[in-house]
CSV table of C-alpha atoms in Angstrom, one decimal:
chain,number,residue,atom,x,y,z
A,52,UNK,CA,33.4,-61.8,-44.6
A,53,UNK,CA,31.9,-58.9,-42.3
A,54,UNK,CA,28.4,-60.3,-43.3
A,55,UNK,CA,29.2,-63.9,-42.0
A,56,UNK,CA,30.7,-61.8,-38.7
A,57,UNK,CA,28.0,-59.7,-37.9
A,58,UNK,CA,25.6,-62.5,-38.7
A,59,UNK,CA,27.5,-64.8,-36.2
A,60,UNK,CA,27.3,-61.5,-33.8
A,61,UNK,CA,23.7,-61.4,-33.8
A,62,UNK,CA,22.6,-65.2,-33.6
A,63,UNK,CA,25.5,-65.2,-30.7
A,64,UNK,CA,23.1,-62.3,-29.1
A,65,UNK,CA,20.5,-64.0,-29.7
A,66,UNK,CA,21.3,-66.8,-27.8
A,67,UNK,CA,23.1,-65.1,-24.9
A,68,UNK,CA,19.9,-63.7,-24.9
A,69,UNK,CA,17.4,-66.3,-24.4
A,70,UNK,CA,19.8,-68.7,-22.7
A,71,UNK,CA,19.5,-65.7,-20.1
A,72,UNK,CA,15.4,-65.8,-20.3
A,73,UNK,CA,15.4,-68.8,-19.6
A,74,UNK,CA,17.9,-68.3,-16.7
A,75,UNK,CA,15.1,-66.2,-15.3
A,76,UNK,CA,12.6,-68.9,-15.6
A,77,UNK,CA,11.1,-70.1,-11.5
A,78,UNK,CA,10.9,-73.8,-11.1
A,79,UNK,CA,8.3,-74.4,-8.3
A,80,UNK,CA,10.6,-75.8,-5.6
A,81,UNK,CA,12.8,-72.4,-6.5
A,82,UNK,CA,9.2,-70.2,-5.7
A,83,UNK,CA,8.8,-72.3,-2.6
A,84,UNK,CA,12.0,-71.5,-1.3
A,85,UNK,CA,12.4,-67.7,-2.1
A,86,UNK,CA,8.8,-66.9,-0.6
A,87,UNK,CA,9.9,-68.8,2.5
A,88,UNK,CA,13.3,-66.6,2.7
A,89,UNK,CA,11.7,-63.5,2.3
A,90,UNK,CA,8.2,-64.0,4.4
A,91,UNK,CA,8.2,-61.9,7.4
A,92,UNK,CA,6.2,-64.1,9.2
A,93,UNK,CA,8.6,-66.1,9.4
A,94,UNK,CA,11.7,-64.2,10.0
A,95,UNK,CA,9.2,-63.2,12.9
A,96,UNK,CA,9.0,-66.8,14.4
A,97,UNK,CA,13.0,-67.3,13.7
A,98,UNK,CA,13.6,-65.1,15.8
A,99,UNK,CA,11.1,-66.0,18.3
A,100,UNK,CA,12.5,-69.2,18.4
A,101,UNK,CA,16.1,-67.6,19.1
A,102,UNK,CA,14.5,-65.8,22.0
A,103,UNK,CA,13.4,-69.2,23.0
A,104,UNK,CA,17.2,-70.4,23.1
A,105,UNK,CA,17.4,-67.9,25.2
A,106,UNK,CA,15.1,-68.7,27.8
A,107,UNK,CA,16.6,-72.1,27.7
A,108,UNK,CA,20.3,-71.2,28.5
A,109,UNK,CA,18.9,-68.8,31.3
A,110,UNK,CA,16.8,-71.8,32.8
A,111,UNK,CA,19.9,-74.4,32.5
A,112,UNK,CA,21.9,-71.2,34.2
A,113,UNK,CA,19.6,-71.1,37.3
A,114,UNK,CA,21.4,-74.7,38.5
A,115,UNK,CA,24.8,-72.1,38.6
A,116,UNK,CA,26.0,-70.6,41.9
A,117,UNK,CA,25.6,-66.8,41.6
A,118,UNK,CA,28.0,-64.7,43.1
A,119,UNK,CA,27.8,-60.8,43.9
A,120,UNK,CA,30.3,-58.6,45.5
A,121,UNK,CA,29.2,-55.8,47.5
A,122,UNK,CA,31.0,-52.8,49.3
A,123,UNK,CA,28.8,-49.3,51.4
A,124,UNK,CA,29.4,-46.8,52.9
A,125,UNK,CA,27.2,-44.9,55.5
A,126,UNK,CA,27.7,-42.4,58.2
A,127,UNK,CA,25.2,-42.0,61.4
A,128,UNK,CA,24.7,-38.6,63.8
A,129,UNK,CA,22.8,-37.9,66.4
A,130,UNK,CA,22.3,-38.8,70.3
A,131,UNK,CA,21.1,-42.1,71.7
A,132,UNK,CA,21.3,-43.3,75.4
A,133,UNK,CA,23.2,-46.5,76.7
A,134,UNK,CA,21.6,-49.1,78.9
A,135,UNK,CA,22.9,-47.3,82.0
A,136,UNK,CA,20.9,-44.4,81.2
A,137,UNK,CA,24.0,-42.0,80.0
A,138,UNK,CA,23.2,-39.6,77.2
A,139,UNK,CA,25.9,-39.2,74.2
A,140,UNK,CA,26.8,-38.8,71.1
A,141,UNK,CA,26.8,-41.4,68.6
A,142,UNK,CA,28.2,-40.0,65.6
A,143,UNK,CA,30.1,-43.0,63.4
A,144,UNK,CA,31.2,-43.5,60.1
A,145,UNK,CA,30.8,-47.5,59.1
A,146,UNK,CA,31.7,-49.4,55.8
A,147,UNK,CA,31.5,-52.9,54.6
A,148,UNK,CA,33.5,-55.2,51.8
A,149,UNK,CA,32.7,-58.6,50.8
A,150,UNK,CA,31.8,-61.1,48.2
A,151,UNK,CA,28.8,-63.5,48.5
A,152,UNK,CA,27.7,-66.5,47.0
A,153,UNK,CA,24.8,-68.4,47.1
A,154,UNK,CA,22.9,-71.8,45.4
A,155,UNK,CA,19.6,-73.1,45.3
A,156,UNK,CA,20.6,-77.3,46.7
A,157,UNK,CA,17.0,-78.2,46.5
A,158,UNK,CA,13.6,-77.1,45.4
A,159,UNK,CA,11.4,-80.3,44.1
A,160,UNK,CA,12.9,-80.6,40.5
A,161,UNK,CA,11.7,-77.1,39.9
A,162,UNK,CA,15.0,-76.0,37.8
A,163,UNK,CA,15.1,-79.1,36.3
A,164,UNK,CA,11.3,-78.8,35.2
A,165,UNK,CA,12.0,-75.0,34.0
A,166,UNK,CA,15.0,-76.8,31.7
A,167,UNK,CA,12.6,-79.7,30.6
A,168,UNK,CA,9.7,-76.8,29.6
A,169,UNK,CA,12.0,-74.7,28.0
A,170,UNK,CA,13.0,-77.1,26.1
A,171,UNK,CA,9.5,-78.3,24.8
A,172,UNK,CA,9.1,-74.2,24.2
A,173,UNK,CA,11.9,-74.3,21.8
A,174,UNK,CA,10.6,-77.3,20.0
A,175,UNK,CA,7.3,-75.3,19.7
A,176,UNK,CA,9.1,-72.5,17.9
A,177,UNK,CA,10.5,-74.7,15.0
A,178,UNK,CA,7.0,-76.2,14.5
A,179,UNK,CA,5.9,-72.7,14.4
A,180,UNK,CA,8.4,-71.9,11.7
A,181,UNK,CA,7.4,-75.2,10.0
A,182,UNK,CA,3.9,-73.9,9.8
A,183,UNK,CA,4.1,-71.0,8.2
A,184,UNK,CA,6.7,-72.6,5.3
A,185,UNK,CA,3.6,-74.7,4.8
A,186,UNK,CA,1.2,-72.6,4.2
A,187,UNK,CA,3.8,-70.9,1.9
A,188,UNK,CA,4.4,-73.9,0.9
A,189,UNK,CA,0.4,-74.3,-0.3
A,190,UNK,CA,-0.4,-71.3,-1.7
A,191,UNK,CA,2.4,-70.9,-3.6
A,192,UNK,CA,1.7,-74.4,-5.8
A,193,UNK,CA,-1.9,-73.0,-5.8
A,194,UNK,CA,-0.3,-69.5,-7.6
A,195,UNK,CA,2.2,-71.9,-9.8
A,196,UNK,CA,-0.4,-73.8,-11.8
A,197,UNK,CA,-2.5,-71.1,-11.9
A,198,UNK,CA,-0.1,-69.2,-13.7
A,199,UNK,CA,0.2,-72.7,-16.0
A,200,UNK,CA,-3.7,-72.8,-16.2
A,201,UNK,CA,-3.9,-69.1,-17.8
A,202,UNK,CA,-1.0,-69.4,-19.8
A,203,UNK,CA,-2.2,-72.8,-21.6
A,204,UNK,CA,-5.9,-70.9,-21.7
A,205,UNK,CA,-4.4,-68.0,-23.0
A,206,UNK,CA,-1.7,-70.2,-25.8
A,207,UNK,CA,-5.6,-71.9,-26.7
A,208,UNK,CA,-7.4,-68.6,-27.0
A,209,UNK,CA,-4.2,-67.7,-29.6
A,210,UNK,CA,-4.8,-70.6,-31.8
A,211,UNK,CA,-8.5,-69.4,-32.2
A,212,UNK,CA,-7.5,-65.5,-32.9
A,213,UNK,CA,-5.1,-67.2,-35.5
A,214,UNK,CA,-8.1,-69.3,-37.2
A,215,UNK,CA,-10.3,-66.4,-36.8
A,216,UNK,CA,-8.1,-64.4,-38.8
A,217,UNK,CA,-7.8,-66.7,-41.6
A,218,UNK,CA,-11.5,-67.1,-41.6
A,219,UNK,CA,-11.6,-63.5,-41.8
A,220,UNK,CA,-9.2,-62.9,-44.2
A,221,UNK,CA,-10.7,-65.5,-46.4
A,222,UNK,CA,-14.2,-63.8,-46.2
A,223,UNK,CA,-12.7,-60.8,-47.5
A,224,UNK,CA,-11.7,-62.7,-50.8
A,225,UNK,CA,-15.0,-64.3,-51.6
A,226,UNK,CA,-17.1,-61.4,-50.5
A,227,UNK,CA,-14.4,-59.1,-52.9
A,228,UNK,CA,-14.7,-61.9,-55.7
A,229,UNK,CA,-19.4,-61.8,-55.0
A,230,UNK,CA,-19.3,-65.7,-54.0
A,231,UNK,CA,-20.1,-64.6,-50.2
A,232,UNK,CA,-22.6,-62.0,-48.9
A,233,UNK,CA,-20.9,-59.3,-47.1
A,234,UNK,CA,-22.6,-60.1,-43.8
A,235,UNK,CA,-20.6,-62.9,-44.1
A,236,UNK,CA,-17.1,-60.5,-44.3
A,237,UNK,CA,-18.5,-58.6,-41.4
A,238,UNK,CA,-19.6,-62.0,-39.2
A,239,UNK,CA,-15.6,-63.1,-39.6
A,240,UNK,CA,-15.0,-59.0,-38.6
A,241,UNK,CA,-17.0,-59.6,-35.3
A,242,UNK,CA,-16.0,-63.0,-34.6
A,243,UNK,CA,-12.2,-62.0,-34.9
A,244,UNK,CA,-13.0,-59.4,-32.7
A,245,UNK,CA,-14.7,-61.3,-29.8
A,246,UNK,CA,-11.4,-63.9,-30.1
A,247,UNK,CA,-9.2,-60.9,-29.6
A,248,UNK,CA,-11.3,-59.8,-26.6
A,249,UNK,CA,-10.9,-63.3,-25.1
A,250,UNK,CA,-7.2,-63.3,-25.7
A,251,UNK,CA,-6.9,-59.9,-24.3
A,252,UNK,CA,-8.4,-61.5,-21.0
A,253,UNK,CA,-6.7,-64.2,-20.8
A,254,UNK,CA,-3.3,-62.1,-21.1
A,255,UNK,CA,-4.6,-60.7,-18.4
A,256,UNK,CA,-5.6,-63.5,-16.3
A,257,UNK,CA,-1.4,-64.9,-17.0
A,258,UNK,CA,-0.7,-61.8,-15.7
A,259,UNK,CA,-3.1,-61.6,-12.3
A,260,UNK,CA,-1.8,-64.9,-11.4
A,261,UNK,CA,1.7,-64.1,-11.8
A,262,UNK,CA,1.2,-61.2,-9.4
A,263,UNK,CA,-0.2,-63.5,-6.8
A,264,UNK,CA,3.0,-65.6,-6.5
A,265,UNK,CA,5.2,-62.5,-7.0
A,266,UNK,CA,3.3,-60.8,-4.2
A,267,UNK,CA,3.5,-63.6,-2.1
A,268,UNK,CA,7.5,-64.2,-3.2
A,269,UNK,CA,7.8,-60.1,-2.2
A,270,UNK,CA,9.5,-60.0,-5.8
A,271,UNK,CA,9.9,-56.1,-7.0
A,272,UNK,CA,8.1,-56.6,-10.8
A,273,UNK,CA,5.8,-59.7,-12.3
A,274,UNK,CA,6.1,-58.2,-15.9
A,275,UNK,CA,9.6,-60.1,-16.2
A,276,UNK,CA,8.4,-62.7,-13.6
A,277,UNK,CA,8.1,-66.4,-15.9
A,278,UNK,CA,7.8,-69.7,-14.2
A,279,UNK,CA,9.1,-73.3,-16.2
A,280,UNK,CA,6.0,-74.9,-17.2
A,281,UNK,CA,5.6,-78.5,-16.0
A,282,UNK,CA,4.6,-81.3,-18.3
A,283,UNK,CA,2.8,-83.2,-15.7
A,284,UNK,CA,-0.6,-84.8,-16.9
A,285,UNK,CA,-3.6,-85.4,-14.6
A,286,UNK,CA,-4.1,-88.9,-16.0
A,287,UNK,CA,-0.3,-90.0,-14.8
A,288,UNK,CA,-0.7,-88.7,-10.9
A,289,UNK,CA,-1.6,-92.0,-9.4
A,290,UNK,CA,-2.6,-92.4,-5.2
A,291,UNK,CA,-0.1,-94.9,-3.5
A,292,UNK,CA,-2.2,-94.7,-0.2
A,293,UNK,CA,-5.4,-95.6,0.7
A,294,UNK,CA,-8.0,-93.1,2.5
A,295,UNK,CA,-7.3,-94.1,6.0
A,296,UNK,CA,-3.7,-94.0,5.4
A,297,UNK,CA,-3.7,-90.8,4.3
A,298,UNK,CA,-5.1,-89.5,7.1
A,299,UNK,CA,-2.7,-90.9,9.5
A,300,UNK,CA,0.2,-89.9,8.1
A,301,UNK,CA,-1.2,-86.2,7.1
A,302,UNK,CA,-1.7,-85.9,10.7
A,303,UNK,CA,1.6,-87.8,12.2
A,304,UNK,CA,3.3,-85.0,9.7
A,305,UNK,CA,1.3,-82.1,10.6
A,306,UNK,CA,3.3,-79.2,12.2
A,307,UNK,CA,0.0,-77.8,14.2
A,308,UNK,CA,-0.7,-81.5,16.0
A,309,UNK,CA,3.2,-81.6,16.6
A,310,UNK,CA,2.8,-78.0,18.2
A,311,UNK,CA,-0.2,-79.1,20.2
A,312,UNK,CA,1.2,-82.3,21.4
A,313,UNK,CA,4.9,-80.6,22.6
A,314,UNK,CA,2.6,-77.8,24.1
A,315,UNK,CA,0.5,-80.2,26.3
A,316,UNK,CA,3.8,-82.1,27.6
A,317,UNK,CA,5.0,-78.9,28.2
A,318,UNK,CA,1.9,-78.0,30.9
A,319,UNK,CA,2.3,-81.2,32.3
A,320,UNK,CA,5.7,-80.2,33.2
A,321,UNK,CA,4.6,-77.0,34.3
A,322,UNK,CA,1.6,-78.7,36.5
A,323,UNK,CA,5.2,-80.1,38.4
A,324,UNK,CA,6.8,-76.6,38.5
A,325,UNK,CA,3.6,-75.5,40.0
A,326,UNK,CA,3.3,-78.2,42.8
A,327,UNK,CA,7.2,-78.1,43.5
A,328,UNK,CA,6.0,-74.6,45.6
A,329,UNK,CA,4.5,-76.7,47.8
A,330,UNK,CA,7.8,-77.9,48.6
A,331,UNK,CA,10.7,-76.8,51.3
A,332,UNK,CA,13.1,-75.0,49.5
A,333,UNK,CA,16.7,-75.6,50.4
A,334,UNK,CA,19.3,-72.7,49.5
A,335,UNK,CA,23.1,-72.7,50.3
A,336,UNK,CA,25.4,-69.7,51.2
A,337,UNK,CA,28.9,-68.2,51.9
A,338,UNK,CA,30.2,-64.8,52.6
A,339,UNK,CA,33.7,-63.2,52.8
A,340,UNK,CA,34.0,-60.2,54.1
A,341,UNK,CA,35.2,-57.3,56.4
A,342,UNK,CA,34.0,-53.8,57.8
A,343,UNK,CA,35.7,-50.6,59.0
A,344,UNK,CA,34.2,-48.4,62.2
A,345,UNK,CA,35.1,-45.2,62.6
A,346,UNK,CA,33.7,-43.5,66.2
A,347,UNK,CA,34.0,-39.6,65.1
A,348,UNK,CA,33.3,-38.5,68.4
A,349,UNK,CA,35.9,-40.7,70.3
A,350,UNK,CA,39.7,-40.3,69.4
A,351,UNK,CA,41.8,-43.5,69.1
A,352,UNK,CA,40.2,-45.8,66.4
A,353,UNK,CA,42.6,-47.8,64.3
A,354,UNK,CA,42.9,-47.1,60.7
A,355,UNK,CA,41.4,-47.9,57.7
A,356,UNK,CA,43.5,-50.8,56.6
A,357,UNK,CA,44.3,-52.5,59.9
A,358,UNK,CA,40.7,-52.8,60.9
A,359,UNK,CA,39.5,-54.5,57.7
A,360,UNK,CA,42.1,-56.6,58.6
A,361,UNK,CA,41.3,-57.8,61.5
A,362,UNK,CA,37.8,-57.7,61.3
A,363,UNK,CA,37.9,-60.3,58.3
A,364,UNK,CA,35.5,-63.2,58.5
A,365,UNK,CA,33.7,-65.8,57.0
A,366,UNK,CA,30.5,-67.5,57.1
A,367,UNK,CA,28.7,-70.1,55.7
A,368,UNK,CA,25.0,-70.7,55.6
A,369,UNK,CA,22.1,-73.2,55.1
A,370,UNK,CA,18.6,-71.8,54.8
A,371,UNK,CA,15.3,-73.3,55.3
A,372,UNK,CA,12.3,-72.4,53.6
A,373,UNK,CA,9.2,-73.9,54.0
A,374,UNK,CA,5.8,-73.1,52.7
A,375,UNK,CA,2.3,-72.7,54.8
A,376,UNK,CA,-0.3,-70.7,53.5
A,377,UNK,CA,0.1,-68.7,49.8
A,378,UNK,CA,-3.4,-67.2,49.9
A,379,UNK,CA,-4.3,-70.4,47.4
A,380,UNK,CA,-2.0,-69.5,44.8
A,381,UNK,CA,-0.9,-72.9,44.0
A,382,UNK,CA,-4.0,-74.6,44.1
A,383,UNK,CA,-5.7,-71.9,41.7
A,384,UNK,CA,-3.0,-72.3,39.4
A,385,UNK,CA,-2.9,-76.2,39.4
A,386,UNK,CA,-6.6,-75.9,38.7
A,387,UNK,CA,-5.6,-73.1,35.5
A,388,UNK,CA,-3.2,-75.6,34.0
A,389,UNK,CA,-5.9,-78.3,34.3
A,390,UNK,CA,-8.2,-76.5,32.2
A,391,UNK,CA,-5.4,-75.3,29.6
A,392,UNK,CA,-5.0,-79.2,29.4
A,393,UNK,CA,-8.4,-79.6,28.7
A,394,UNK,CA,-8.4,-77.2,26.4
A,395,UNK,CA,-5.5,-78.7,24.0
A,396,UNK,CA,-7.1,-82.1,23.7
A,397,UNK,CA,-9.9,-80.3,22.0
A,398,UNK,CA,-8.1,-78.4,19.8
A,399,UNK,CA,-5.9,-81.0,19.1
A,400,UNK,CA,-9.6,-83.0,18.1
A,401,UNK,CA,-10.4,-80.0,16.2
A,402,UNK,CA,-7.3,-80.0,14.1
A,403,UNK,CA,-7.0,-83.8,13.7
A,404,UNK,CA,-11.0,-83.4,12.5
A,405,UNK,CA,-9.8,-80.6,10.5
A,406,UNK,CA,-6.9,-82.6,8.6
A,407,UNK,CA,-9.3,-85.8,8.1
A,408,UNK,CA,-11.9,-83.5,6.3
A,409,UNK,CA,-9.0,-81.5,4.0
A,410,UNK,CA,-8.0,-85.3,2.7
A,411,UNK,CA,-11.5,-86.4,2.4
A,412,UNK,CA,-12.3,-83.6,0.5
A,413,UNK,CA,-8.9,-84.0,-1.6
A,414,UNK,CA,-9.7,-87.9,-2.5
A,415,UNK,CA,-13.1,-86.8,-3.8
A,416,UNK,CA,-12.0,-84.0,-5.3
A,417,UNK,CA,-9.3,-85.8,-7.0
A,418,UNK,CA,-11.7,-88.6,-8.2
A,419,UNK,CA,-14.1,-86.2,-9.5
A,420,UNK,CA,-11.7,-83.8,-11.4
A,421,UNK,CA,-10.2,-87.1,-12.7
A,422,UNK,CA,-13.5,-88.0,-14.3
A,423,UNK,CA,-14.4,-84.5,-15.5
A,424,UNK,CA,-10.5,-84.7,-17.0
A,425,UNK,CA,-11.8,-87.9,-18.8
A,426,UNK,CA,-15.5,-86.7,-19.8
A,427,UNK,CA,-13.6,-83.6,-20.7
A,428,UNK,CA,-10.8,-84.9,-22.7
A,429,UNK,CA,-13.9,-87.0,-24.8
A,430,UNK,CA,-15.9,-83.7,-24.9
A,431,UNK,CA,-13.4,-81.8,-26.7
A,432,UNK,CA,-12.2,-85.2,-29.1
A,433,UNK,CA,-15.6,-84.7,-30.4
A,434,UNK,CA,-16.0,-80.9,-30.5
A,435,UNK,CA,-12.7,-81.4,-32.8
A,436,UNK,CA,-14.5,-84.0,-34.9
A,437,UNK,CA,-16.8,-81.8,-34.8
A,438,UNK,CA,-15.0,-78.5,-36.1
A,439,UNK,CA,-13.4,-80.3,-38.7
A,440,UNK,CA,-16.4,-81.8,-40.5
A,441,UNK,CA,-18.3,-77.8,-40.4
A,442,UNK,CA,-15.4,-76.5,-41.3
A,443,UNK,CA,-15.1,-78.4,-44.2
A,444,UNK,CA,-18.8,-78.1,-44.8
A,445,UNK,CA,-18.6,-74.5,-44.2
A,446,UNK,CA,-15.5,-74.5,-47.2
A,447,UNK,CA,-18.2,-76.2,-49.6
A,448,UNK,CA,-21.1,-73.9,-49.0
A,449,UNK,CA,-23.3,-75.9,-47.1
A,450,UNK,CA,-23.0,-74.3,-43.7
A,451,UNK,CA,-23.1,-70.9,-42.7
A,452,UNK,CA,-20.5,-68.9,-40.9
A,453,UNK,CA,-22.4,-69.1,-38.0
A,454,UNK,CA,-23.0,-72.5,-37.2
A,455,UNK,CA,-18.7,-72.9,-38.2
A,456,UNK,CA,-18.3,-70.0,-35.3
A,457,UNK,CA,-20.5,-72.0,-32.9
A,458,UNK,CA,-18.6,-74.9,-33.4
A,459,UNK,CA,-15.6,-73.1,-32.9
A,460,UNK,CA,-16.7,-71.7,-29.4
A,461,UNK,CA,-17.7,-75.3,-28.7
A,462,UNK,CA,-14.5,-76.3,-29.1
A,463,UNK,CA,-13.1,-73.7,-27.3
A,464,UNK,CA,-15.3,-73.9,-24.4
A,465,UNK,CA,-14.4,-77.8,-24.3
A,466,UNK,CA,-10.5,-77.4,-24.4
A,467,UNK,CA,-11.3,-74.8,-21.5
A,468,UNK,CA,-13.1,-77.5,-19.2
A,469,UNK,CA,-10.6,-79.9,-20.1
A,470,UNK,CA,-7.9,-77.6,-19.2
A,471,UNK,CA,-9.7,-76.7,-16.1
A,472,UNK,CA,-10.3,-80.6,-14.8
A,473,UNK,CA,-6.5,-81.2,-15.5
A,474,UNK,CA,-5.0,-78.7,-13.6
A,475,UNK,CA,-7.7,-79.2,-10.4
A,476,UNK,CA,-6.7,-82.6,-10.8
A,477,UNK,CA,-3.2,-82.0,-10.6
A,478,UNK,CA,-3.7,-79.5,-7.6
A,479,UNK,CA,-5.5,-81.9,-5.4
A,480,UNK,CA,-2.7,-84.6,-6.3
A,481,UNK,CA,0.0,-82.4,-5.4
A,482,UNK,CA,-2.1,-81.4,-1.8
A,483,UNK,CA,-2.5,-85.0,-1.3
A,484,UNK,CA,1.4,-85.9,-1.6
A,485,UNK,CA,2.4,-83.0,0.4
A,486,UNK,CA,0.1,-83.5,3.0
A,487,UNK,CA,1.1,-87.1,3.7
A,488,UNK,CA,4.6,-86.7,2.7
A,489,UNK,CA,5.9,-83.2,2.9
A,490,UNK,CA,7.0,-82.8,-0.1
A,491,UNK,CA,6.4,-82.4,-4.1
């Protein structure tokens, strides 16, 4: 009975413990999203773009009225003479109280053109943001199937170390029992060798790539970093849209031509802000308020309280101003924004050329790595045919170890090729999709 327990306690363990590897497994879409959560780039441009929700709640508060209260205090001494020519002393103490408020009524749209940018700003921000999750985005499929590449590399460079061993071990028997020559023992010897070598690398290489993505997910360790391994085949990604439509859509989705676009409306607004200086400007104001004189020379002034009593006012104001000459200010600037204008249409050439060529290149890319998949695929049918027949003449004494080695590497360096052209085939695939769709 405590056998059947504690056997029941360890195959429990043992799959609490794997169901928890395999817990810890990354799907891509989970790599995607932790490197975008954790890039400081773009916790950078979030809060950039909070600073630019900022900017637009000041520019919507300009339209406010603004109100200020004010209160001083200031004493004079000293002499002056009157108009009749009579010398005295003029020694006062003076203060004043008051609130004051004050609105712009009109200045040629320029608050509402300050909104309308500001809003445009904001909308640049997020594309921002949306940029640099792309790229994230990018690189971090790149990383994933390189770590699939290497590990299906490294799982083929296994099988191989597992022949070579058997070749070896057999080796040992016949070269023991004098039907071999013992350079045939030692041949196995080196050639198990050089397999382990290879595997040793391409432990290595599983390893490298898994410290690219962790680096770029900012994880602490890759040694217990493991991705799930898609099944995906090259042959069964299939293009739903032809050249041309690819490129339109890859550049109606493109965050960089939506930045350029919202930051070329944006300096036509501001080519209005500019010319609205040319403008009269129109500004409202009103004032309540009282002030208290205090002659300390001659006796008899009323208090404190009864004279900012009865010296209470108020006043209300309309001011005028109108522009004549600003040493060409607004001129020079119109002619800046002109030329910043200029300048976005040809970047936003260079990027749309820049997007056209990236999905060129990824339909020939994809066609070619489709048939190297193919030629590959055939390559290594017949370097299996191939193995198999040495082998087997190899077992009946008619070939040598070394022409059953060089078919082995054949093999090897055919599964490799194939393995290769599958998994750029895949890449480009999965560019293509998420350039014209944004997604996976």
């Amino acid at each position: 009975m405590r056998r059947i327990i504690l056997t029941m306690i360890i195959l429990f363990g043992h799959f609490f413990s794997l169901r928890i590897q395999a817990q810890e497994k990354w799907g891509l879409q989970k790599c995607i999203d932790f490197a975008q959560e954790n890039n400081l780039e773009i916790q950078n441009s979030k809060v950039n773009n909070d600073v630019k929700h900022v900017e637009l709640r000041i520019a919507k508060n300009e339209r406010l009225l603004e109100v200020k209260g004010f209160t001083n205090l200031f004493s004079k001494f000293g002499q002056g003479q009157d108009v009749f020519g009579n010398t005295r002393r003029n020694d006062n103490l003076n203060s004043e109280v008051g609130i004051d408020a004050n609105v712009t009524i009109y200045n040629h749209g320029k608050m509402t053109n300050q909104i309308k940018k500001s809003t445009l700003l904001v909308s640049v921000s997020e594309e921002e943001i949306a940029m640099f999750k792309r790229n994230i985005a990018i690189k971090a499929i790149e990383y994933y199937l390189a770590i699939q590449l290497s590990k299906e590399i490294a799982r083929s460079i296994d099988s191989a170390v597992f022949y070579a061993n058997l070749q070896y071990e057999k080796a040992v028997k016949t070269t023991e029992a004098g039907t071999t020559a013992l350079t045939v023992q030692y041949e196995a010897q080196a050639s198990l060798a050089r397999e382990r070598q290879k595997l040793k690398q391409a432990k290595l290489d599983v390893d490298r790539a898994k410290l690219a993505m962790v680096q770029l997910m900012q994880l602490d360790d890759y040694s217990s970093f493991d991705i799930i391994e898609e099944k995906d085949g090259a042959s069964a990604v299939q293009l739903t849209y032809t050249l041309p439509e690819a490129i339109e859509q890859a550049a109606s989705n493109h965050p960089e031509l939506k930045k350029l676009s919202l930051l070329r409306s944006a300096a036509e607004v501001e080519h209005d802000i500019i010319k609205s200086d040319l403008y009269p400007v129109v500004r409202g104001s009103a004032l309540l308020g009282s002030l208290y004189f205090n002659s300390l020379v001659v006796a008899g002034d009323k208090g404190f309280f009864p004279q900012m009593r009865d010296n209470f006012s108020q006043q209300v104001a309309i001011s005028l101003s109108i522009p004549i000459f600003s040493k060409g200010r607004v001129k020079n600037a119109i002619a800046k924004n002109n030329l910043y204008l200029q300048q976005n249409d040809i970047q936003t050439k260079q990027q749309y050329l820049a997007i056209k060529q990236d999905i060129e290149k990824f339909y020939f890319d994809y066609w070619g790595y489709r048939d190297q998949h193919e030629a590959a695929q055939d390559m290594l049918e017949s370097a299996r045919v191939a193995l198999t027949f040495t082998s087997k003449s190899y077992d009946a004494g008619k070939s040598s170890i070394y022409d059953l080695n060089s078919s082995r590497s054949n093999m090897l360096k055919a599964e490799s090729e194939m393995l290769q052209a599958k998994y750029n085939c895949l890449f480009v695939s999965k560019m293509i999709k998420f350039f014209i769709e944004e997604t996976l």
